[in-house]
C-alpha cells in the first residue's frame, strides 16, 4: 500500500501530468460532469460591456472553446487561469484564438490587476481550492465594480451513493488516512454555506443580485463510461494506488453489481451560482 498522503499540490501535479490528456477526451467532455459543464456554459450570455472575461480553474480551456466560437466577432480579452501547467499546455495547443491568453495562477492568486475583469466564469474548480474565503476575496479584488460572476461547482451531496461504492473498493487499496485525506480535499459545501460566504464579500444590498441553485440529476451509464470519467477526474486519487490495474478491475466488478436496466446510476448534485450587478 502506498503510504504517501494526498494533498492539494499532488492534485494539481496530477491534473498537470496525466489528467490533462485524459481530461480532454470525448467521454469526459460529453458525459456526466462534462455534459453538465457544457449546458452551464451554453446558458452563459455575455453582455455588451463584457470586454474582459476570466475563467478561473480553466483546465484544458473548455469554457473558452465554446465562448470564443459563440462570440467570434466580439472584441473580448479572454484570460484562462489554472495552477496545472499541463492543463494550460493542452488549452494553449487547442485554442488558437488571438484574443485568448492562458496564465498560470489559482483562485487564491489570480495574476490580474485589481478591478480589471468584467466577467468571471468558473466551472468545476472552486471545490478544489485551499480556501473558499480567500478565493472569493481574490475574485472581488479582480472584478470591476459592475462585474459579474458565474460559477458551477459540486454540491455537498454530489455522487453520495456512487461514491459509497468507490470508497468500498478504495478501502482495499488505501489506508484509512489516505481515504480520509482524499475525501477532505474537496470543499463540499451546501447551498446555504456558499451563499453565506458570498454574502460576506459581495454586497447584495447595494451592488449585486445573487442566485444560487442546486441542480440535481440522475445520470445513467455503463461501466466503461463511469470508469472513464472517473479516471479523468480522479487521477489524483488513483495515483495513490500501487496496483492501479487491479484497482480498476475491482471497481468495475463492484459497479457492475449495481447495474439496473437503465445502467449504473450517478447522483449528480451541482451548484449554479450567478452574481449579477443590480
Ligand atoms: C475538474 S477540472 C475543471 C476544468 C475546466 N474548468 C472544465 O470545466 O473543464 C478542475 C480544475 O481546477 C484546477 N484547480 C485546482 N486547484 C485550483 C485552485 N486552487 N484554483 C483554481 N483552479 C484550481 C485544476 O488544475 C483543474 O484544471
PDB file of C-alpha atoms and ligand atoms in Angstrom:
ATOM      1  CA  UNK A   1       0.000   0.000   0.000  1.00  0.00           C
ATOM      2  CA  UNK A   2       1.351   3.420  -0.956  1.00  0.00           C
ATOM      3  CA  UNK A   3       1.523   5.493   2.217  1.00  0.00           C
ATOM      4  CA  UNK A   4       2.075   8.851   0.505  1.00  0.00           C
ATOM      5  CA  UNK A   5      -0.606  11.195   1.712  1.00  0.00           C
ATOM      6  CA  UNK A   6      -2.534  13.001  -0.956  1.00  0.00           C
ATOM      7  CA  UNK A   7      -2.609  16.780  -0.774  1.00  0.00           C
ATOM      8  CA  UNK A   8      -3.667  19.758  -2.864  1.00  0.00           C
ATOM      9  CA  UNK A   9      -0.267  20.012  -4.546  1.00  0.00           C
ATOM     10  CA  UNK A  10      -0.495  16.396  -5.696  1.00  0.00           C
ATOM     11  CA  UNK A  11      -3.935  17.145  -7.152  1.00  0.00           C
ATOM     12  CA  UNK A  12      -2.501  19.946  -9.255  1.00  0.00           C
ATOM     13  CA  UNK A  13       0.535  17.884 -10.298  1.00  0.00           C
ATOM     14  CA  UNK A  14      -1.725  15.074 -11.395  1.00  0.00           C
ATOM     15  CA  UNK A  15      -4.025  17.346 -13.337  1.00  0.00           C
ATOM     16  CA  UNK A  16      -0.876  18.625 -14.973  1.00  0.00           C
ATOM     17  CA  UNK A  17       0.943  15.460 -15.823  1.00  0.00           C
ATOM     18  CA  UNK A  18      -1.594  12.810 -16.531  1.00  0.00           C
ATOM     19  CA  UNK A  19      -5.148  14.068 -16.379  1.00  0.00           C
ATOM     20  CA  UNK A  20      -4.681  16.850 -18.906  1.00  0.00           C
ATOM     21  CA  UNK A  21      -4.829  14.448 -21.847  1.00  0.00           C
ATOM     22  CA  UNK A  22      -7.395  12.078 -20.351  1.00  0.00           C
ATOM     23  CA  UNK A  23      -9.434  15.085 -19.332  1.00  0.00           C
ATOM     24  CA  UNK A  24      -9.909  16.256 -22.875  1.00  0.00           C
ATOM     25  CA  UNK A  25     -11.327  13.004 -24.193  1.00  0.00           C
ATOM     26  CA  UNK A  26     -14.875  12.941 -25.504  1.00  0.00           C
ATOM     27  CA  UNK A  27     -16.342  10.633 -22.891  1.00  0.00           C
ATOM     28  CA  UNK A  28     -15.297  13.021 -20.158  1.00  0.00           C
ATOM     29  CA  UNK A  29     -16.464  16.038 -22.158  1.00  0.00           C
ATOM     30  CA  UNK A  30     -19.870  14.682 -23.117  1.00  0.00           C
ATOM     31  CA  UNK A  31     -20.866  12.574 -20.127  1.00  0.00           C
ATOM     32  CA  UNK A  32     -21.891  13.474 -16.589  1.00  0.00           C
ATOM     33  CA  UNK A  33     -19.792  16.446 -15.331  1.00  0.00           C
ATOM     34  CA  UNK A  34     -18.732  17.243 -18.906  1.00  0.00           C
ATOM     35  CA  UNK A  35     -22.319  17.348 -20.103  1.00  0.00           C
ATOM     36  CA  UNK A  36     -23.375  19.490 -17.126  1.00  0.00           C
ATOM     37  CA  UNK A  37     -20.488  21.894 -17.788  1.00  0.00           C
ATOM     38  CA  UNK A  38     -21.405  22.224 -21.455  1.00  0.00           C
ATOM     39  CA  UNK A  39     -25.018  23.027 -20.534  1.00  0.00           C
ATOM     40  CA  UNK A  40     -23.884  25.623 -17.990  1.00  0.00           C
ATOM     41  CA  UNK A  41     -21.552  27.372 -20.473  1.00  0.00           C
ATOM     42  CA  UNK A  42     -24.137  27.334 -23.240  1.00  0.00           C
ATOM     43  CA  UNK A  43     -26.530  29.256 -20.988  1.00  0.00           C
ATOM     44  CA  UNK A  44     -23.979  31.997 -20.351  1.00  0.00           C
ATOM     45  CA  UNK A  45     -24.754  35.141 -22.283  1.00  0.00           C
ATOM     46  CA  UNK A  46     -22.052  37.774 -22.325  1.00  0.00           C
ATOM     47  CA  UNK A  47     -23.203  41.400 -22.157  1.00  0.00           C
ATOM     48  CA  UNK A  48     -22.144  44.167 -24.497  1.00  0.00           C
ATOM     49  CA  UNK A  49     -19.947  45.534 -21.697  1.00  0.00           C
ATOM     50  CA  UNK A  50     -18.097  42.269 -21.049  1.00  0.00           C
ATOM     51  CA  UNK A  51     -14.727  43.152 -22.560  1.00  0.00           C
ATOM     52  CA  UNK A  52     -12.516  41.215 -20.156  1.00  0.00           C
ATOM     53  CA  UNK A  53     -13.584  37.674 -19.275  1.00  0.00           C
ATOM     54  CA  UNK A  54     -11.618  35.433 -16.907  1.00  0.00           C
ATOM     55  CA  UNK A  55     -12.094  31.681 -16.498  1.00  0.00           C
ATOM     56  CA  UNK A  56     -10.601  30.587 -13.178  1.00  0.00           C
ATOM     57  CA  UNK A  57      -9.575  26.928 -12.991  1.00  0.00           C
ATOM     58  CA  UNK A  58      -9.880  26.862 -16.785  1.00  0.00           C
ATOM     59  CA  UNK A  59      -8.250  23.435 -17.130  1.00  0.00           C
ATOM     60  CA  UNK A  60      -7.916  22.488 -20.789  1.00  0.00           C
ATOM     61  CA  UNK A  61      -9.939  25.525 -21.866  1.00  0.00           C
ATOM     62  CA  UNK A  62     -13.417  24.033 -22.175  1.00  0.00           C
ATOM     63  CA  UNK A  63     -15.220  27.323 -21.413  1.00  0.00           C
ATOM     64  CA  UNK A  64     -13.289  29.344 -23.984  1.00  0.00           C
ATOM     65  CA  UNK A  65     -13.580  26.609 -26.595  1.00  0.00           C
ATOM     66  CA  UNK A  66     -17.303  27.362 -26.568  1.00  0.00           C
ATOM     67  CA  UNK A  67     -17.306  31.103 -25.843  1.00  0.00           C
ATOM     68  CA  UNK A  68     -14.677  32.125 -28.418  1.00  0.00           C
ATOM     69  CA  UNK A  69     -16.814  30.451 -31.100  1.00  0.00           C
ATOM     70  CA  UNK A  70     -20.078  31.894 -29.789  1.00  0.00           C
ATOM     71  CA  UNK A  71     -18.623  35.429 -29.673  1.00  0.00           C
ATOM     72  CA  UNK A  72     -16.438  35.186 -32.758  1.00  0.00           C
ATOM     73  CA  UNK A  73     -16.706  38.810 -33.781  1.00  0.00           C
ATOM     74  CA  UNK A  74     -16.650  40.476 -30.375  1.00  0.00           C
ATOM     75  CA  UNK A  75     -13.646  42.373 -29.098  1.00  0.00           C
ATOM     76  CA  UNK A  76     -13.082  40.473 -25.861  1.00  0.00           C
ATOM     77  CA  UNK A  77      -9.946  39.595 -23.924  1.00  0.00           C
ATOM     78  CA  UNK A  78     -10.260  36.031 -22.614  1.00  0.00           C
ATOM     79  CA  UNK A  79      -7.957  35.092 -19.708  1.00  0.00           C
ATOM     80  CA  UNK A  80      -7.769  31.455 -18.627  1.00  0.00           C
ATOM     81  CA  UNK A  81      -6.166  30.844 -15.216  1.00  0.00           C
ATOM     82  CA  UNK A  82      -5.116  27.456 -13.824  1.00  0.00           C
ATOM     83  CA  UNK A  83      -2.420  26.141 -11.456  1.00  0.00           C
ATOM     84  CA  UNK A  84      -1.822  22.969 -13.536  1.00  0.00           C
ATOM     85  CA  UNK A  85       0.692  23.775 -16.277  1.00  0.00           C
ATOM     86  CA  UNK A  86      -0.133  20.549 -18.160  1.00  0.00           C
ATOM     87  CA  UNK A  87      -3.785  21.587 -18.439  1.00  0.00           C
ATOM     88  CA  UNK A  88      -2.718  25.030 -19.726  1.00  0.00           C
ATOM     89  CA  UNK A  89      -0.435  23.389 -22.279  1.00  0.00           C
ATOM     90  CA  UNK A  90      -3.389  21.455 -23.727  1.00  0.00           C
ATOM     91  CA  UNK A  91      -5.508  24.632 -23.684  1.00  0.00           C
ATOM     92  CA  UNK A  92      -2.815  26.636 -25.472  1.00  0.00           C
ATOM     93  CA  UNK A  93      -2.361  23.982 -28.128  1.00  0.00           C
ATOM     94  CA  UNK A  94      -6.081  23.702 -28.750  1.00  0.00           C
ATOM     95  CA  UNK A  95      -7.273  27.306 -28.680  1.00  0.00           C
ATOM     96  CA  UNK A  96      -5.603  29.464 -31.277  1.00  0.00           C
ATOM     97  CA  UNK A  97      -7.937  32.456 -30.942  1.00  0.00           C
ATOM     98  CA  UNK A  98      -5.691  35.530 -30.592  1.00  0.00           C
ATOM     99  CA  UNK A  99      -8.000  37.108 -28.012  1.00  0.00           C
ATOM    100  CA  UNK A 100      -7.200  34.303 -25.562  1.00  0.00           C
ATOM    101  CA  UNK A 101      -4.364  34.133 -23.058  1.00  0.00           C
ATOM    102  CA  UNK A 102      -3.720  31.324 -20.555  1.00  0.00           C
ATOM    103  CA  UNK A 103      -1.925  32.219 -17.341  1.00  0.00           C
ATOM    104  CA  UNK A 104      -0.606  30.098 -14.504  1.00  0.00           C
ATOM    105  CA  UNK A 105      -2.370  31.023 -11.265  1.00  0.00           C
ATOM    106  CA  UNK A 106      -5.160  29.933  -8.985  1.00  0.00           C
ATOM    107  CA  UNK A 107      -8.328  31.159  -7.332  1.00  0.00           C
ATOM    108  CA  UNK A 108      -6.229  32.246  -4.378  1.00  0.00           C
ATOM    109  CA  UNK A 109      -3.702  34.061  -6.582  1.00  0.00           C
ATOM    110  CA  UNK A 110      -5.134  35.457  -9.790  1.00  0.00           C
ATOM    111  CA  UNK A 111      -2.403  37.267 -11.723  1.00  0.00           C
ATOM    112  CA  UNK A 112      -4.677  40.022 -12.983  1.00  0.00           C
ATOM    113  CA  UNK A 113      -4.930  43.644 -11.894  1.00  0.00           C
ATOM    114  CA  UNK A 114      -7.382  44.991  -9.316  1.00  0.00           C
ATOM    115  CA  UNK A 115     -10.717  45.972 -10.789  1.00  0.00           C
ATOM    116  CA  UNK A 116      -9.889  44.659 -14.253  1.00  0.00           C
ATOM    117  CA  UNK A 117     -12.370  41.876 -15.071  1.00  0.00           C
ATOM    118  CA  UNK A 118     -15.948  42.343 -16.321  1.00  0.00           C
ATOM    119  CA  UNK A 119     -16.965  38.723 -16.084  1.00  0.00           C
ATOM    120  CA  UNK A 120     -15.580  35.826 -14.069  1.00  0.00           C
ATOM    121  CA  UNK A 121     -16.594  32.325 -15.103  1.00  0.00           C
ATOM    122  CA  UNK A 122     -15.532  29.124 -13.389  1.00  0.00           C
ATOM    123  CA  UNK A 123     -16.598  25.531 -13.925  1.00  0.00           C
ATOM    124  CA  UNK A 124     -15.904  22.695 -11.505  1.00  0.00           C
ATOM    125  CA  UNK A 125     -12.829  24.264  -9.932  1.00  0.00           C
ATOM    126  CA  UNK A 126     -13.920  26.188  -6.822  1.00  0.00           C
ATOM    127  CA  UNK A 127     -14.311  22.991  -4.783  1.00  0.00           C
ATOM    128  CA  UNK A 128     -10.576  22.270  -5.271  1.00  0.00           C
ATOM    129  CA  UNK A 129      -9.291  25.446  -3.628  1.00  0.00           C
ATOM    130  CA  UNK A 130      -7.449  25.585  -0.319  1.00  0.00           C
ATOM    131  CA  UNK A 131      -9.726  28.309   0.977  1.00  0.00           C
ATOM    132  CA  UNK A 132     -13.060  29.397  -0.469  1.00  0.00           C
ATOM    133  CA  UNK A 133     -12.904  32.598   1.588  1.00  0.00           C
ATOM    134  CA  UNK A 134      -9.501  33.546   0.215  1.00  0.00           C
ATOM    135  CA  UNK A 135     -10.708  32.739  -3.297  1.00  0.00           C
ATOM    136  CA  UNK A 136     -13.819  34.914  -3.013  1.00  0.00           C
ATOM    137  CA  UNK A 137     -11.724  37.768  -1.665  1.00  0.00           C
ATOM    138  CA  UNK A 138      -9.390  37.453  -4.654  1.00  0.00           C
ATOM    139  CA  UNK A 139     -12.373  37.323  -7.027  1.00  0.00           C
ATOM    140  CA  UNK A 140     -13.695  40.528  -5.523  1.00  0.00           C
ATOM    141  CA  UNK A 141     -10.273  42.151  -5.982  1.00  0.00           C
ATOM    142  CA  UNK A 142     -10.023  41.463  -9.732  1.00  0.00           C
ATOM    143  CA  UNK A 143     -13.701  42.057 -10.504  1.00  0.00           C
ATOM    144  CA  UNK A 144     -14.774  45.501 -11.729  1.00  0.00           C
ATOM    145  CA  UNK A 145     -17.417  47.139  -9.551  1.00  0.00           C
ATOM    146  CA  UNK A 146     -20.087  46.432 -12.185  1.00  0.00           C
ATOM    147  CA  UNK A 147     -18.711  42.997 -12.990  1.00  0.00           C
ATOM    148  CA  UNK A 148     -20.482  39.664 -12.717  1.00  0.00           C
ATOM    149  CA  UNK A 149     -19.650  36.088 -11.786  1.00  0.00           C
ATOM    150  CA  UNK A 150     -20.885  32.663 -12.974  1.00  0.00           C
ATOM    151  CA  UNK A 151     -19.702  29.610 -11.039  1.00  0.00           C
ATOM    152  CA  UNK A 152     -20.506  25.938 -11.410  1.00  0.00           C
ATOM    153  CA  UNK A 153     -19.261  23.749  -8.576  1.00  0.00           C
ATOM    154  CA  UNK A 154     -20.158  20.485  -6.932  1.00  0.00           C
ATOM    155  CA  UNK A 155     -22.660  20.492  -4.092  1.00  0.00           C
ATOM    156  CA  UNK A 156     -22.062  18.689  -0.801  1.00  0.00           C
ATOM    157  CA  UNK A 157     -24.133  15.596  -1.615  1.00  0.00           C
ATOM    158  CA  UNK A 158     -22.782  15.138  -5.140  1.00  0.00           C
ATOM    159  CA  UNK A 159     -22.352  11.456  -6.034  1.00  0.00           C
ATOM    160  CA  UNK A 160     -23.042  10.395  -2.450  1.00  0.00           C
ATOM    161  CA  UNK A 161     -24.417   6.978  -3.355  1.00  0.00           C
ATOM    162  CA  UNK A 162     -21.978   6.339  -6.211  1.00  0.00           C
ATOM    163  CA  UNK A 163     -19.005   7.274  -4.084  1.00  0.00           C
ATOM    164  CA  UNK A 164     -20.054   4.789  -1.399  1.00  0.00           C
ATOM    165  CA  UNK A 165     -19.291   2.069  -3.953  1.00  0.00           C
ATOM    166  CA  UNK A 166     -15.982   3.646  -4.872  1.00  0.00           C
ATOM    167  CA  UNK A 167     -14.947   4.033  -1.227  1.00  0.00           C
ATOM    168  CA  UNK A 168     -15.765   0.401  -0.592  1.00  0.00           C
ATOM    169  CA  UNK A 169     -13.184  -0.527  -3.226  1.00  0.00           C
ATOM    170  CA  UNK A 170     -10.710   2.168  -2.187  1.00  0.00           C
ATOM    171  CA  UNK A 171     -10.686   0.681   1.330  1.00  0.00           C
ATOM    172  CA  UNK A 172      -8.995  -2.413  -0.074  1.00  0.00           C
ATOM    173  CA  UNK A 173      -6.188  -0.381  -1.653  1.00  0.00           C
ATOM    174  CA  UNK A 174      -5.598   2.664   0.537  1.00  0.00           C
ATOM    175  CA  UNK A 175      -5.084   3.346   4.216  1.00  0.00           C
ATOM    176  CA  UNK A 176      -7.854   4.999   6.218  1.00  0.00           C
ATOM    177  CA  UNK A 177      -5.697   8.107   6.435  1.00  0.00           C
ATOM    178  CA  UNK A 178      -5.322   8.286   2.651  1.00  0.00           C
ATOM    179  CA  UNK A 179      -9.061   7.828   2.144  1.00  0.00           C
ATOM    180  CA  UNK A 180      -9.834  10.422   4.787  1.00  0.00           C
ATOM    181  CA  UNK A 181      -7.433  12.898   3.187  1.00  0.00           C
ATOM    182  CA  UNK A 182      -8.748  12.247  -0.304  1.00  0.00           C
ATOM    183  CA  UNK A 183     -12.322  12.761   0.861  1.00  0.00           C
ATOM    184  CA  UNK A 184     -11.420  16.008   2.590  1.00  0.00           C
ATOM    185  CA  UNK A 185      -9.568  17.522  -0.331  1.00  0.00           C
ATOM    186  CA  UNK A 186     -12.765  18.656  -1.957  1.00  0.00           C
ATOM    187  CA  UNK A 187     -14.586  21.584  -0.394  1.00  0.00           C
ATOM    188  CA  UNK A 188     -18.028  20.085  -0.094  1.00  0.00           C
ATOM    189  CA  UNK A 189     -20.400  22.962   0.511  1.00  0.00           C
ATOM    190  CA  UNK A 190     -24.161  23.244   0.691  1.00  0.00           C
ATOM    191  CA  UNK A 191     -26.171  25.999  -0.976  1.00  0.00           C
ATOM    192  CA  UNK A 192     -26.562  27.676   2.421  1.00  0.00           C
ATOM    193  CA  UNK A 193     -22.837  27.551   3.201  1.00  0.00           C
ATOM    194  CA  UNK A 194     -21.682  29.003  -0.109  1.00  0.00           C
ATOM    195  CA  UNK A 195     -24.385  31.691  -0.005  1.00  0.00           C
ATOM    196  CA  UNK A 196     -23.203  32.755   3.461  1.00  0.00           C
ATOM    197  CA  UNK A 197     -19.611  33.021   2.226  1.00  0.00           C
ATOM    198  CA  UNK A 198     -20.506  35.027  -0.895  1.00  0.00           C
ATOM    199  CA  UNK A 199     -22.572  37.489   1.135  1.00  0.00           C
ATOM    200  CA  UNK A 200     -19.510  38.136   3.280  1.00  0.00           C
ATOM    201  CA  UNK A 201     -17.575  39.571   0.333  1.00  0.00           C
ATOM    202  CA  UNK A 202     -20.199  40.888  -2.088  1.00  0.00           C
ATOM    203  CA  UNK A 203     -22.747  43.492  -1.010  1.00  0.00           C
ATOM    204  CA  UNK A 204     -26.168  42.169  -2.020  1.00  0.00           C
ATOM    205  CA  UNK A 205     -27.994  45.193  -0.636  1.00  0.00           C
ATOM    206  CA  UNK A 206     -26.150  47.708  -2.764  1.00  0.00           C
ATOM    207  CA  UNK A 207     -24.320  46.087  -5.660  1.00  0.00           C
ATOM    208  CA  UNK A 208     -25.324  42.557  -6.609  1.00  0.00           C
ATOM    209  CA  UNK A 209     -28.189  40.138  -7.142  1.00  0.00           C
ATOM    210  CA  UNK A 210     -27.284  36.587  -6.180  1.00  0.00           C
ATOM    211  CA  UNK A 211     -28.793  33.377  -7.475  1.00  0.00           C
ATOM    212  CA  UNK A 212     -27.613  30.018  -6.100  1.00  0.00           C
ATOM    213  CA  UNK A 213     -29.409  26.951  -7.445  1.00  0.00           C
ATOM    214  CA  UNK A 214     -28.923  23.256  -6.752  1.00  0.00           C
ATOM    215  CA  UNK A 215     -29.092  21.173  -9.912  1.00  0.00           C
ATOM    216  CA  UNK A 216     -29.696  17.504  -9.244  1.00  0.00           C
ATOM    217  CA  UNK A 217     -29.814  14.832 -11.901  1.00  0.00           C
ATOM    218  CA  UNK A 218     -29.570  11.055 -12.023  1.00  0.00           C
ATOM    219  CA  UNK A 219     -27.120  10.068 -14.721  1.00  0.00           C
ATOM    220  CA  UNK A 220     -27.004   6.519 -16.047  1.00  0.00           C
ATOM    221  CA  UNK A 221     -24.066   4.994 -17.826  1.00  0.00           C
ATOM    222  CA  UNK A 222     -22.421   1.690 -18.484  1.00  0.00           C
ATOM    223  CA  UNK A 223     -19.420   0.540 -16.514  1.00  0.00           C
ATOM    224  CA  UNK A 224     -16.898   1.818 -19.079  1.00  0.00           C
ATOM    225  CA  UNK A 225     -18.490   5.289 -19.253  1.00  0.00           C
ATOM    226  CA  UNK A 226     -18.287   5.625 -15.489  1.00  0.00           C
ATOM    227  CA  UNK A 227     -14.742   4.305 -15.277  1.00  0.00           C
ATOM    228  CA  UNK A 228     -13.587   6.729 -17.993  1.00  0.00           C
ATOM    229  CA  UNK A 229     -14.966   9.910 -16.444  1.00  0.00           C
ATOM    230  CA  UNK A 230     -13.928   8.786 -13.006  1.00  0.00           C
ATOM    231  CA  UNK A 231     -10.367   8.128 -14.184  1.00  0.00           C
ATOM    232  CA  UNK A 232     -10.162  11.509 -15.934  1.00  0.00           C
ATOM    233  CA  UNK A 233     -11.334  13.350 -12.851  1.00  0.00           C
ATOM    234  CA  UNK A 234      -9.899  11.232 -10.072  1.00  0.00           C
ATOM    235  CA  UNK A 235      -6.374  10.514 -11.210  1.00  0.00           C
ATOM    236  CA  UNK A 236      -5.178  12.301  -8.126  1.00  0.00           C
ATOM    237  CA  UNK A 237      -6.747   9.520  -6.044  1.00  0.00           C
ATOM    238  CA  UNK A 238      -5.779   6.695  -8.384  1.00  0.00           C
ATOM    239  CA  UNK A 239      -2.172   7.932  -8.293  1.00  0.00           C
ATOM    240  CA  UNK A 240      -2.062   6.900  -4.647  1.00  0.00           C
ATOM    241  CA  UNK A 241      -2.783   3.303  -5.533  1.00  0.00           C
ATOM    242  CA  UNK A 242       0.088   0.984  -6.370  1.00  0.00           C
ATOM    243  CA  UNK A 243      -1.748  -1.716  -8.332  1.00  0.00           C
ATOM    244  CA  UNK A 244      -3.934   0.515 -10.482  1.00  0.00           C
ATOM    245  CA  UNK A 245      -4.967  -2.228 -12.888  1.00  0.00           C
ATOM    246  CA  UNK A 246      -6.260  -4.438 -10.088  1.00  0.00           C
ATOM    247  CA  UNK A 247      -7.996  -1.444  -8.531  1.00  0.00           C
ATOM    248  CA  UNK A 248      -9.820  -0.568 -11.767  1.00  0.00           C
ATOM    249  CA  UNK A 249     -10.844  -4.195 -12.326  1.00  0.00           C
ATOM    250  CA  UNK A 250     -12.143  -4.464  -8.751  1.00  0.00           C
ATOM    251  CA  UNK A 251     -14.032  -1.188  -9.205  1.00  0.00           C
ATOM    252  CA  UNK A 252     -15.576  -2.447 -12.448  1.00  0.00           C
ATOM    253  CA  UNK A 253     -16.799  -5.598 -10.705  1.00  0.00           C
ATOM    254  CA  UNK A 254     -18.282  -3.569  -7.842  1.00  0.00           C
ATOM    255  CA  UNK A 255     -20.003  -1.129 -10.206  1.00  0.00           C
ATOM    256  CA  UNK A 256     -21.404  -3.999 -12.252  1.00  0.00           C
ATOM    257  CA  UNK A 257     -23.240  -5.272  -9.182  1.00  0.00           C
ATOM    258  CA  UNK A 258     -25.286  -2.074  -9.224  1.00  0.00           C
ATOM    259  CA  UNK A 259     -26.298  -2.227 -12.859  1.00  0.00           C
ATOM    260  CA  UNK A 260     -30.007  -1.608 -13.453  1.00  0.00           C
ATOM    261  CA  UNK A 261     -31.987  -1.679 -16.705  1.00  0.00           C
ATOM    262  CA  UNK A 262     -31.121   1.988 -17.251  1.00  0.00           C
ATOM    263  CA  UNK A 263     -27.450   1.472 -16.380  1.00  0.00           C
ATOM    264  CA  UNK A 264     -25.308   2.360 -13.372  1.00  0.00           C
ATOM    265  CA  UNK A 265     -26.613   5.423 -11.595  1.00  0.00           C
ATOM    266  CA  UNK A 266     -24.704   8.538 -10.556  1.00  0.00           C
ATOM    267  CA  UNK A 267     -26.472  11.058  -8.317  1.00  0.00           C
ATOM    268  CA  UNK A 268     -25.167  14.362  -9.642  1.00  0.00           C
ATOM    269  CA  UNK A 269     -25.632  17.445  -7.469  1.00  0.00           C
ATOM    270  CA  UNK A 270     -24.185  20.765  -8.589  1.00  0.00           C
ATOM    271  CA  UNK A 271     -24.412  24.391  -7.526  1.00  0.00           C
ATOM    272  CA  UNK A 272     -25.033  27.033 -10.166  1.00  0.00           C
ATOM    273  CA  UNK A 273     -24.056  30.447  -8.858  1.00  0.00           C
ATOM    274  CA  UNK A 274     -24.717  33.737 -10.616  1.00  0.00           C
ATOM    275  CA  UNK A 275     -23.725  37.057  -9.142  1.00  0.00           C
ATOM    276  CA  UNK A 276     -25.025  39.886 -11.279  1.00  0.00           C
ATOM    277  CA  UNK A 277     -24.822  43.639 -10.911  1.00  0.00           C
ATOM    278  CA  UNK A 278     -28.022  45.307  -9.702  1.00  0.00           C
TER     279      UNK A 278
HETATM  280  C1  LIG B   1     -12.430  19.432 -12.917  1.00  0.00           C
HETATM  281  S1  LIG B   1     -11.209  20.476 -13.619  1.00  0.00           S
HETATM  282  C2  LIG B   1     -12.220  21.714 -14.426  1.00  0.00           C
HETATM  283  C3  LIG B   1     -11.543  22.323 -15.621  1.00  0.00           C
HETATM  284  C4  LIG B   1     -12.436  23.195 -16.502  1.00  0.00           C
HETATM  285  N1  LIG B   1     -12.935  24.351 -15.796  1.00  0.00           N
HETATM  286  C5  LIG B   1     -13.582  22.394 -17.074  1.00  0.00           C
HETATM  287  O1  LIG B   1     -14.727  22.597 -16.677  1.00  0.00           O
HETATM  288  O2  LIG B   1     -13.321  21.543 -17.935  1.00  0.00           O
HETATM  289  C6  LIG B   1     -10.605  21.322 -12.208  1.00  0.00           C
HETATM  290  C7  LIG B   1      -9.514  22.317 -12.495  1.00  0.00           C
HETATM  291  O3  LIG B   1      -9.309  23.080 -11.317  1.00  0.00           O
HETATM  292  C8  LIG B   1      -7.935  23.360 -11.240  1.00  0.00           C
HETATM  293  N2  LIG B   1      -7.599  23.765  -9.870  1.00  0.00           N
HETATM  294  C9  LIG B   1      -7.134  23.024  -8.853  1.00  0.00           C
HETATM  295  N3  LIG B   1      -6.896  23.806  -7.776  1.00  0.00           N
HETATM  296  C10 LIG B   1      -7.232  25.078  -8.144  1.00  0.00           C
HETATM  297  C11 LIG B   1      -7.185  26.351  -7.496  1.00  0.00           C
HETATM  298  N4  LIG B   1      -6.769  26.469  -6.245  1.00  0.00           N
HETATM  299  N5  LIG B   1      -7.572  27.435  -8.192  1.00  0.00           N
HETATM  300  C12 LIG B   1      -8.007  27.337  -9.455  1.00  0.00           C
HETATM  301  N6  LIG B   1      -8.064  26.155 -10.126  1.00  0.00           N
HETATM  302  C13 LIG B   1      -7.684  25.047  -9.486  1.00  0.00           C
HETATM  303  C14 LIG B   1      -7.271  22.066 -11.709  1.00  0.00           C
HETATM  304  O4  LIG B   1      -5.922  22.260 -12.053  1.00  0.00           O
HETATM  305  C15 LIG B   1      -8.167  21.684 -12.872  1.00  0.00           C
HETATM  306  O5  LIG B   1      -7.706  22.202 -14.084  1.00  0.00           O
END
